[in-house]
PDB file of C-alpha atoms in Angstrom:
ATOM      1  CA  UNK B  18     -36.223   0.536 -16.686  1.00 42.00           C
ATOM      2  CA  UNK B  19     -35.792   0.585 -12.911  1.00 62.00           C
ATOM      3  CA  UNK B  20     -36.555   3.483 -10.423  1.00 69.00           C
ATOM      4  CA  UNK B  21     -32.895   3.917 -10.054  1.00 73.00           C
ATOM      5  CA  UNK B  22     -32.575   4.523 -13.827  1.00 69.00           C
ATOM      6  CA  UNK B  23     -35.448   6.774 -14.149  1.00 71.00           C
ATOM      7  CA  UNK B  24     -34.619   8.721 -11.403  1.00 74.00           C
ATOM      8  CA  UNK B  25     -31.078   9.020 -12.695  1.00 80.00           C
ATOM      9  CA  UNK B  26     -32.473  10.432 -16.123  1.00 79.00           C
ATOM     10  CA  UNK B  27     -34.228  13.089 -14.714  1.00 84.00           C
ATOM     11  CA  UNK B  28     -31.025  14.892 -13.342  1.00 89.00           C
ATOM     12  CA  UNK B  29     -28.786  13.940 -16.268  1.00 93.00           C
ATOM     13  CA  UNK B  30     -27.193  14.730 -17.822  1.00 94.00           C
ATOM     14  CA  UNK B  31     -25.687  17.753 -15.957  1.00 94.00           C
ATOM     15  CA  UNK B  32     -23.593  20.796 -17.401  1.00 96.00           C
ATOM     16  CA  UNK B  33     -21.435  22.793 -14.425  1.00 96.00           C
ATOM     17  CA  UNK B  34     -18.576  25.077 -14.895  1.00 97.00           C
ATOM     18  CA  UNK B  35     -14.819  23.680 -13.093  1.00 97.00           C
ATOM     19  CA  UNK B  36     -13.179  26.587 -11.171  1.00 97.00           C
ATOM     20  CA  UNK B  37     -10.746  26.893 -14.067  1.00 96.00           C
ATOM     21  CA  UNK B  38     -13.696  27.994 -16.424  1.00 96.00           C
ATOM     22  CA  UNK B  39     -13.855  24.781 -18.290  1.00 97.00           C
ATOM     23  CA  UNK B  40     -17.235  23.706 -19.155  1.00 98.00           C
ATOM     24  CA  UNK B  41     -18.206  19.792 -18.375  1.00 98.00           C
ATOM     25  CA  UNK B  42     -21.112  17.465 -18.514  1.00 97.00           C
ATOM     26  CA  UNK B  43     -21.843  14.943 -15.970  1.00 97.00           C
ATOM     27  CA  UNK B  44     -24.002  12.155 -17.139  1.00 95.00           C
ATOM     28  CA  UNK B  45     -24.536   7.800 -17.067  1.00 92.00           C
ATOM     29  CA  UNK B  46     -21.537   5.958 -18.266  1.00 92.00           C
ATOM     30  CA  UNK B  47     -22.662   3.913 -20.998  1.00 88.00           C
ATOM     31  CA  UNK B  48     -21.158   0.660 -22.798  1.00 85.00           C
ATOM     32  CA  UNK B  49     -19.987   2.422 -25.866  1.00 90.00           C
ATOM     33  CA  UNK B  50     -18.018   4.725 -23.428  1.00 92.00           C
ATOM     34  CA  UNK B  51     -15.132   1.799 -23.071  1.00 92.00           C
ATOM     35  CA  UNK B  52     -12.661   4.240 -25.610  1.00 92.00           C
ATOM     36  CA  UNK B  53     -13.327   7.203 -23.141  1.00 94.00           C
ATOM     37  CA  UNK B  54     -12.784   5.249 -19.840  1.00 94.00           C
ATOM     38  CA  UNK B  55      -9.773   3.925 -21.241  1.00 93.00           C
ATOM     39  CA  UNK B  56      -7.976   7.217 -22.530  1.00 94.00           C
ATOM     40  CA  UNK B  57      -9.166   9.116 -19.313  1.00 93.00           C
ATOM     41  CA  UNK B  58      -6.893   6.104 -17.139  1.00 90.00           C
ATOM     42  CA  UNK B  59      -4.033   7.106 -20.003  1.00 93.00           C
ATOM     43  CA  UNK B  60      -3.958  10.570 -18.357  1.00 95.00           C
ATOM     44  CA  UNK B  61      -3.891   9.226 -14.880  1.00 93.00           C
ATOM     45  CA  UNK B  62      -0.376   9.240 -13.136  1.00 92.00           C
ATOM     46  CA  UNK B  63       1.071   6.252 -12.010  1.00 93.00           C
ATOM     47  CA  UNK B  64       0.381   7.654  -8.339  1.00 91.00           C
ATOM     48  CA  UNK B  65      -3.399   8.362  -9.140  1.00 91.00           C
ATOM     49  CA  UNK B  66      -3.685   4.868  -9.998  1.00 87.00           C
ATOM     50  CA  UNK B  67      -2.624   3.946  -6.801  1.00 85.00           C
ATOM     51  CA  UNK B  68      -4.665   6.211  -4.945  1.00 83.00           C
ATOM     52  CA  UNK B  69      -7.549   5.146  -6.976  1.00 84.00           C
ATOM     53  CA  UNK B  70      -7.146   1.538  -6.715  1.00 83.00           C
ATOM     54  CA  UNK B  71      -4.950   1.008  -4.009  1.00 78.00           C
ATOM     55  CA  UNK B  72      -2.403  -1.090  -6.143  1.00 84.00           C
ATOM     56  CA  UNK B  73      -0.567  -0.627  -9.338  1.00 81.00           C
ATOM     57  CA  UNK B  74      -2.402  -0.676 -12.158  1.00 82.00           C
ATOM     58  CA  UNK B  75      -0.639   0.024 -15.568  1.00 84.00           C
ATOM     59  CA  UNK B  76      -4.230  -0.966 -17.898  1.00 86.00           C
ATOM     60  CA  UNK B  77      -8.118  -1.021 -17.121  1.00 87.00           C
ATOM     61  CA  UNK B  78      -8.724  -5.064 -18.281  1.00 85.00           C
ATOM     62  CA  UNK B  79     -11.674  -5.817 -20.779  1.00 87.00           C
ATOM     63  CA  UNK B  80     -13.796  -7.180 -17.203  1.00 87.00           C
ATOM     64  CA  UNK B  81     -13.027  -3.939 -15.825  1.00 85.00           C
ATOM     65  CA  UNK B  82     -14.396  -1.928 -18.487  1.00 87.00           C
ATOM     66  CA  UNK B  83     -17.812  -4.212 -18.575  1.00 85.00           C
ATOM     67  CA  UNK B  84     -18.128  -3.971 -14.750  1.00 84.00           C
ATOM     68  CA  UNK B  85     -18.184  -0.279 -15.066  1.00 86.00           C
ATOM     69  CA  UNK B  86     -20.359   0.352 -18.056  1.00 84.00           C
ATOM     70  CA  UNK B  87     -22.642  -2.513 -17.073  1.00 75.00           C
ATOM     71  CA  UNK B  88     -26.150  -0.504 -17.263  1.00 65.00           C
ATOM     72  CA  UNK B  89     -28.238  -3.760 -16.471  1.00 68.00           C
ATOM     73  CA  UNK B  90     -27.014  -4.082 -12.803  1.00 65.00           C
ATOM     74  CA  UNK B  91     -29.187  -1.747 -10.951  1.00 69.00           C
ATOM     75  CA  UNK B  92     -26.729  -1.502  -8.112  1.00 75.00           C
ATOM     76  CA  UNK B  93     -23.970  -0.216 -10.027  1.00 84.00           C
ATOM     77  CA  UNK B  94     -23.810   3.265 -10.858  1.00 90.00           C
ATOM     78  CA  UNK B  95     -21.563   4.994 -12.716  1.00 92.00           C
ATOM     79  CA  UNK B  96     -21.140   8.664 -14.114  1.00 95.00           C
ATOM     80  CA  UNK B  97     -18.642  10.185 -16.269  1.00 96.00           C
ATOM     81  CA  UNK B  98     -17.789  13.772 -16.542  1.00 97.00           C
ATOM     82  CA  UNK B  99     -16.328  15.599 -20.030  1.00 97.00           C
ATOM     83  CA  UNK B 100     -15.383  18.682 -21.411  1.00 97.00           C
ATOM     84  CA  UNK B 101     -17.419  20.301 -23.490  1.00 95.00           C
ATOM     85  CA  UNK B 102     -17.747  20.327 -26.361  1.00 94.00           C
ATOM     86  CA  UNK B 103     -14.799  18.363 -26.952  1.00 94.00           C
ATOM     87  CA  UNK B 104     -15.584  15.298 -24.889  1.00 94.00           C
ATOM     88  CA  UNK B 105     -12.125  14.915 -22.718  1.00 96.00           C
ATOM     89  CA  UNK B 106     -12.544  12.668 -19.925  1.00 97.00           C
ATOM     90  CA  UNK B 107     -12.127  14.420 -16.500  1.00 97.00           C
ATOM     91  CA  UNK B 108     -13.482  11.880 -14.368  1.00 97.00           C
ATOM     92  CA  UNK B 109     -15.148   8.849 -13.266  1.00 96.00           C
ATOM     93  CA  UNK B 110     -17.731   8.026 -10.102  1.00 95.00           C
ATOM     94  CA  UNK B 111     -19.238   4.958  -9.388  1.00 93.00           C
ATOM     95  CA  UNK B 112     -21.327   3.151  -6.666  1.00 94.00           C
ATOM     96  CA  UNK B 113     -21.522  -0.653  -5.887  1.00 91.00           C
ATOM     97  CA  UNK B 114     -24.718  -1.279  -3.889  1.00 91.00           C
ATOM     98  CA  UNK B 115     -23.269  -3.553  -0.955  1.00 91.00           C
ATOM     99  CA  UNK B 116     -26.905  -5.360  -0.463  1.00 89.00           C
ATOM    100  CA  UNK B 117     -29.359  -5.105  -3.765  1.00 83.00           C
ATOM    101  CA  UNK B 118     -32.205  -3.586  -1.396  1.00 84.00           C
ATOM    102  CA  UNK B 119     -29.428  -2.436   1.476  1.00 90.00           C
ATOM    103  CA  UNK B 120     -28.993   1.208   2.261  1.00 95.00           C
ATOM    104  CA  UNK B 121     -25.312   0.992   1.590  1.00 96.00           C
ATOM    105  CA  UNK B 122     -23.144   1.776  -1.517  1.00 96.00           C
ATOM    106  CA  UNK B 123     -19.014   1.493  -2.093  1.00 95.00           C
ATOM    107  CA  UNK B 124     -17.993   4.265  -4.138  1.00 95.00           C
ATOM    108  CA  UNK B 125     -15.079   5.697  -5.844  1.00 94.00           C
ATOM    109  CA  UNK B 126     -13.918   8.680  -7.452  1.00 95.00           C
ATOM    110  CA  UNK B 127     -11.200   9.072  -9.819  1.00 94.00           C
ATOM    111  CA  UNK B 128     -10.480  12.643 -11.836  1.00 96.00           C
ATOM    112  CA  UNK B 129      -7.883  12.971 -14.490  1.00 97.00           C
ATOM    113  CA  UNK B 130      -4.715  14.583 -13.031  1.00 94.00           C
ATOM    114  CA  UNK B 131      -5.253  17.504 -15.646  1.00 96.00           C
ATOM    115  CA  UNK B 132      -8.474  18.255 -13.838  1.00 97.00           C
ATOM    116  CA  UNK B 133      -7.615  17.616  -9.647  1.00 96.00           C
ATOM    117  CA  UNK B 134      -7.965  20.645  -7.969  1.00 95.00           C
ATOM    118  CA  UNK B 135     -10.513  22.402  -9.751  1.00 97.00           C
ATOM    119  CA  UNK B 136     -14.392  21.172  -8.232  1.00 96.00           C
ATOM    120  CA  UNK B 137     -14.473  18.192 -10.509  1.00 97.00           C
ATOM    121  CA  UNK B 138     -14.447  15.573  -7.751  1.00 96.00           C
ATOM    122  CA  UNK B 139     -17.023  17.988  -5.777  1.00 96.00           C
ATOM    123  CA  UNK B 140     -19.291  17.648  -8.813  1.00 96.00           C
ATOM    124  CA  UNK B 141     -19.237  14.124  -9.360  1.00 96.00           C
ATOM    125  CA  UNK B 142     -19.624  13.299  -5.607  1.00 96.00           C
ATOM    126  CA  UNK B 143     -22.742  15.734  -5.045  1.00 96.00           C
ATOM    127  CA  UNK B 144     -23.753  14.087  -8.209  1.00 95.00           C
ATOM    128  CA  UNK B 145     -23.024  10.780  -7.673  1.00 95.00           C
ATOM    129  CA  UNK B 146     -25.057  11.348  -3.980  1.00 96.00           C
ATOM    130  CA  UNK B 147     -27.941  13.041  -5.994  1.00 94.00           C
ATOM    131  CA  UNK B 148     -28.493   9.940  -7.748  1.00 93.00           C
ATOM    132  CA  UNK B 149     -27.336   7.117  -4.856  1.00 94.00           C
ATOM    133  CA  UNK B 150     -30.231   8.887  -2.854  1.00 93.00           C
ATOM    134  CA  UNK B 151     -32.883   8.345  -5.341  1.00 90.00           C
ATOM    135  CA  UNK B 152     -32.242   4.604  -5.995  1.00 89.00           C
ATOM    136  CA  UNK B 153     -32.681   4.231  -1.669  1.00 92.00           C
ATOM    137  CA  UNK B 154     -29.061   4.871  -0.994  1.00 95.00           C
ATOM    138  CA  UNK B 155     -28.353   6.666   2.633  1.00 96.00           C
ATOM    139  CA  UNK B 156     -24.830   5.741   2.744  1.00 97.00           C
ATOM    140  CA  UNK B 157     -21.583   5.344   0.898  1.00 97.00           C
ATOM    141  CA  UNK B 158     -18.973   3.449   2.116  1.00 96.00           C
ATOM    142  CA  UNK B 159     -15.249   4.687   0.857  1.00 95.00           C
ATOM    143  CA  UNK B 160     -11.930   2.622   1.209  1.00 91.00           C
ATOM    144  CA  UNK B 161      -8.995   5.081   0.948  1.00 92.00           C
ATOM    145  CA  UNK B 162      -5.045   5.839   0.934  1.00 88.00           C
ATOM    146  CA  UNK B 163      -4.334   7.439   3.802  1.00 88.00           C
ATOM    147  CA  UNK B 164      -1.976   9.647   2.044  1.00 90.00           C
ATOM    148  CA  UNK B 165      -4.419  10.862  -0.185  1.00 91.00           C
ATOM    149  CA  UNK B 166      -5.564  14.370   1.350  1.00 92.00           C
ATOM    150  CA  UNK B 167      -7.457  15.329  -1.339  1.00 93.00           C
ATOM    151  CA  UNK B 168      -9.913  12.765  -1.108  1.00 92.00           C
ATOM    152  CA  UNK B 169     -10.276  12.712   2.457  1.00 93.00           C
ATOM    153  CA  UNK B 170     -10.591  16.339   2.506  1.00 94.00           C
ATOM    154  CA  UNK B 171     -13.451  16.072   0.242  1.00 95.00           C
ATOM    155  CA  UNK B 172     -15.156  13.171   2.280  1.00 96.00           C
ATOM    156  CA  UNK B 173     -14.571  14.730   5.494  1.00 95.00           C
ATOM    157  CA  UNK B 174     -15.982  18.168   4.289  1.00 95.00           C
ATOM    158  CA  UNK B 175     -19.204  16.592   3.883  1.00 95.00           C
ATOM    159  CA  UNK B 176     -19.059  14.864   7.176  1.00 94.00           C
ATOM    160  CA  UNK B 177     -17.437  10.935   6.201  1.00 95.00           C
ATOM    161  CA  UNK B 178     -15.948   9.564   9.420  1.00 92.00           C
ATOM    162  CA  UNK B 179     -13.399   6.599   9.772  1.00 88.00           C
ATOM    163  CA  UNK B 180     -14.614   3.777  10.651  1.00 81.00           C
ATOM    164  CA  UNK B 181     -11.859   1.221  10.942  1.00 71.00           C
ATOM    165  CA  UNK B 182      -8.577   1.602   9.195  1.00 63.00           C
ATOM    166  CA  UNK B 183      -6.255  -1.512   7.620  1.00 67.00           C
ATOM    167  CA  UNK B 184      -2.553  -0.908   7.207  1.00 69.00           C
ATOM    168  CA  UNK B 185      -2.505   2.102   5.306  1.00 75.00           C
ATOM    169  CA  UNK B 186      -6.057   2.108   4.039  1.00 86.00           C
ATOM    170  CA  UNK B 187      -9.262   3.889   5.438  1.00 88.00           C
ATOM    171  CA  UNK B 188     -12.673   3.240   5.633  1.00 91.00           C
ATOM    172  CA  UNK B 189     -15.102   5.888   5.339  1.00 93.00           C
ATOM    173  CA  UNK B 190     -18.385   6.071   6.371  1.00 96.00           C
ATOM    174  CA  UNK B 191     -20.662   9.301   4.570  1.00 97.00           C
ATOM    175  CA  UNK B 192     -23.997   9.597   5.627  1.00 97.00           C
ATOM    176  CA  UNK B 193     -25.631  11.154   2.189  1.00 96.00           C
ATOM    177  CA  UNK B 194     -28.257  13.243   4.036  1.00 94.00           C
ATOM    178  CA  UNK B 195     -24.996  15.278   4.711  1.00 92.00           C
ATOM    179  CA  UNK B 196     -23.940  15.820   1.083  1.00 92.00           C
ATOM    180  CA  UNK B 197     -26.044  18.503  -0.829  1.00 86.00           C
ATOM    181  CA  UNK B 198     -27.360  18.159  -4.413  1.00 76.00           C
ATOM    182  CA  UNK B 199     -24.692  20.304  -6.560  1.00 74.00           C
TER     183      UNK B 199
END
């Protein structure tokens, strides 16, 4: 197992509290977690989708799944957050190291519309940082809708900036020394 790995183990998983009261978990994705993934994009409106993937998506494909749950790839992180104890996805993070020894990372959030609006995007990006920064990560790099505030807001609280914009998408630039361990 990798330093990345190890050093993701000894923060997850993690149990926080969503400012509706619900309880969640935040730990690795893992291959058997294909079911969840799927039924957590089931409960995302057609308009998350877009927001999330900047196109319309009606289905995750088989090669999407396998990219995200794909634990041997040291530069691809991701971390799922459920309820507890009943296990409903809420949401999804993820980083892509752009360069396998590079100080960069794309990443992405996504949280079930049942669950936007309530800290669980703040969780899995403080999270998600937690671990980037242990595996050498300084920066994540973030392509998003301009139309969706809520994101924005979120990257901009912790300091992202814009660094060049294309059509209607932005790219974000958030220096991780800025984002503190939740």
């Amino acid at each position: 197992m990798t330093a990345c790995r190890h050093h993701a183990q000894d923060i997850l998983p993690r149990r926080a509290r969503l400012t509706s009261g619900r309880d969640v978990e935040i730990r690795m994705v893992k291959a058997q977690d294909s079911a969840l993934i799927r039924d957590g994009f089931a409960h995302l409106s057609e308009r998350s989708r877009f927001m999330r993937f900047l196109a319309t998506r009606s289905a995750l494909t088989d090669a999407d799944l396998a990219r995200i749950t794909d634990a041997k790839d040291e530069g691809n992180v991701a971390l799922g957050a459920v309820t507890r104890p009943d296990n409903t996805p809420v949401g999804l993070g993820r980083f892509i190291r752009l360069d396998p020894e590079g100080p960069d990372a794309e990443m992405a959030l996504t949280v079930v519309d049942a669950f936007q609006g309530q800290g669980a995007g703040r969780l899995l990006l403080g999270t998600l940082a937690q671990v980037a920064k242990g595996c050498g990560v300084t920066t994540f790099i973030a392509l998003v809708h301009r139309d969706n505030r809520a994101m924005l807001g979120l990257l901009r609280s912790y300091g992202a900036v814009v660094e060049q914009g294309i059509e209607v998408d932005l790219e974000l630039r958030l220096p991780l020394s800025s984002v503190p361990a939740i």
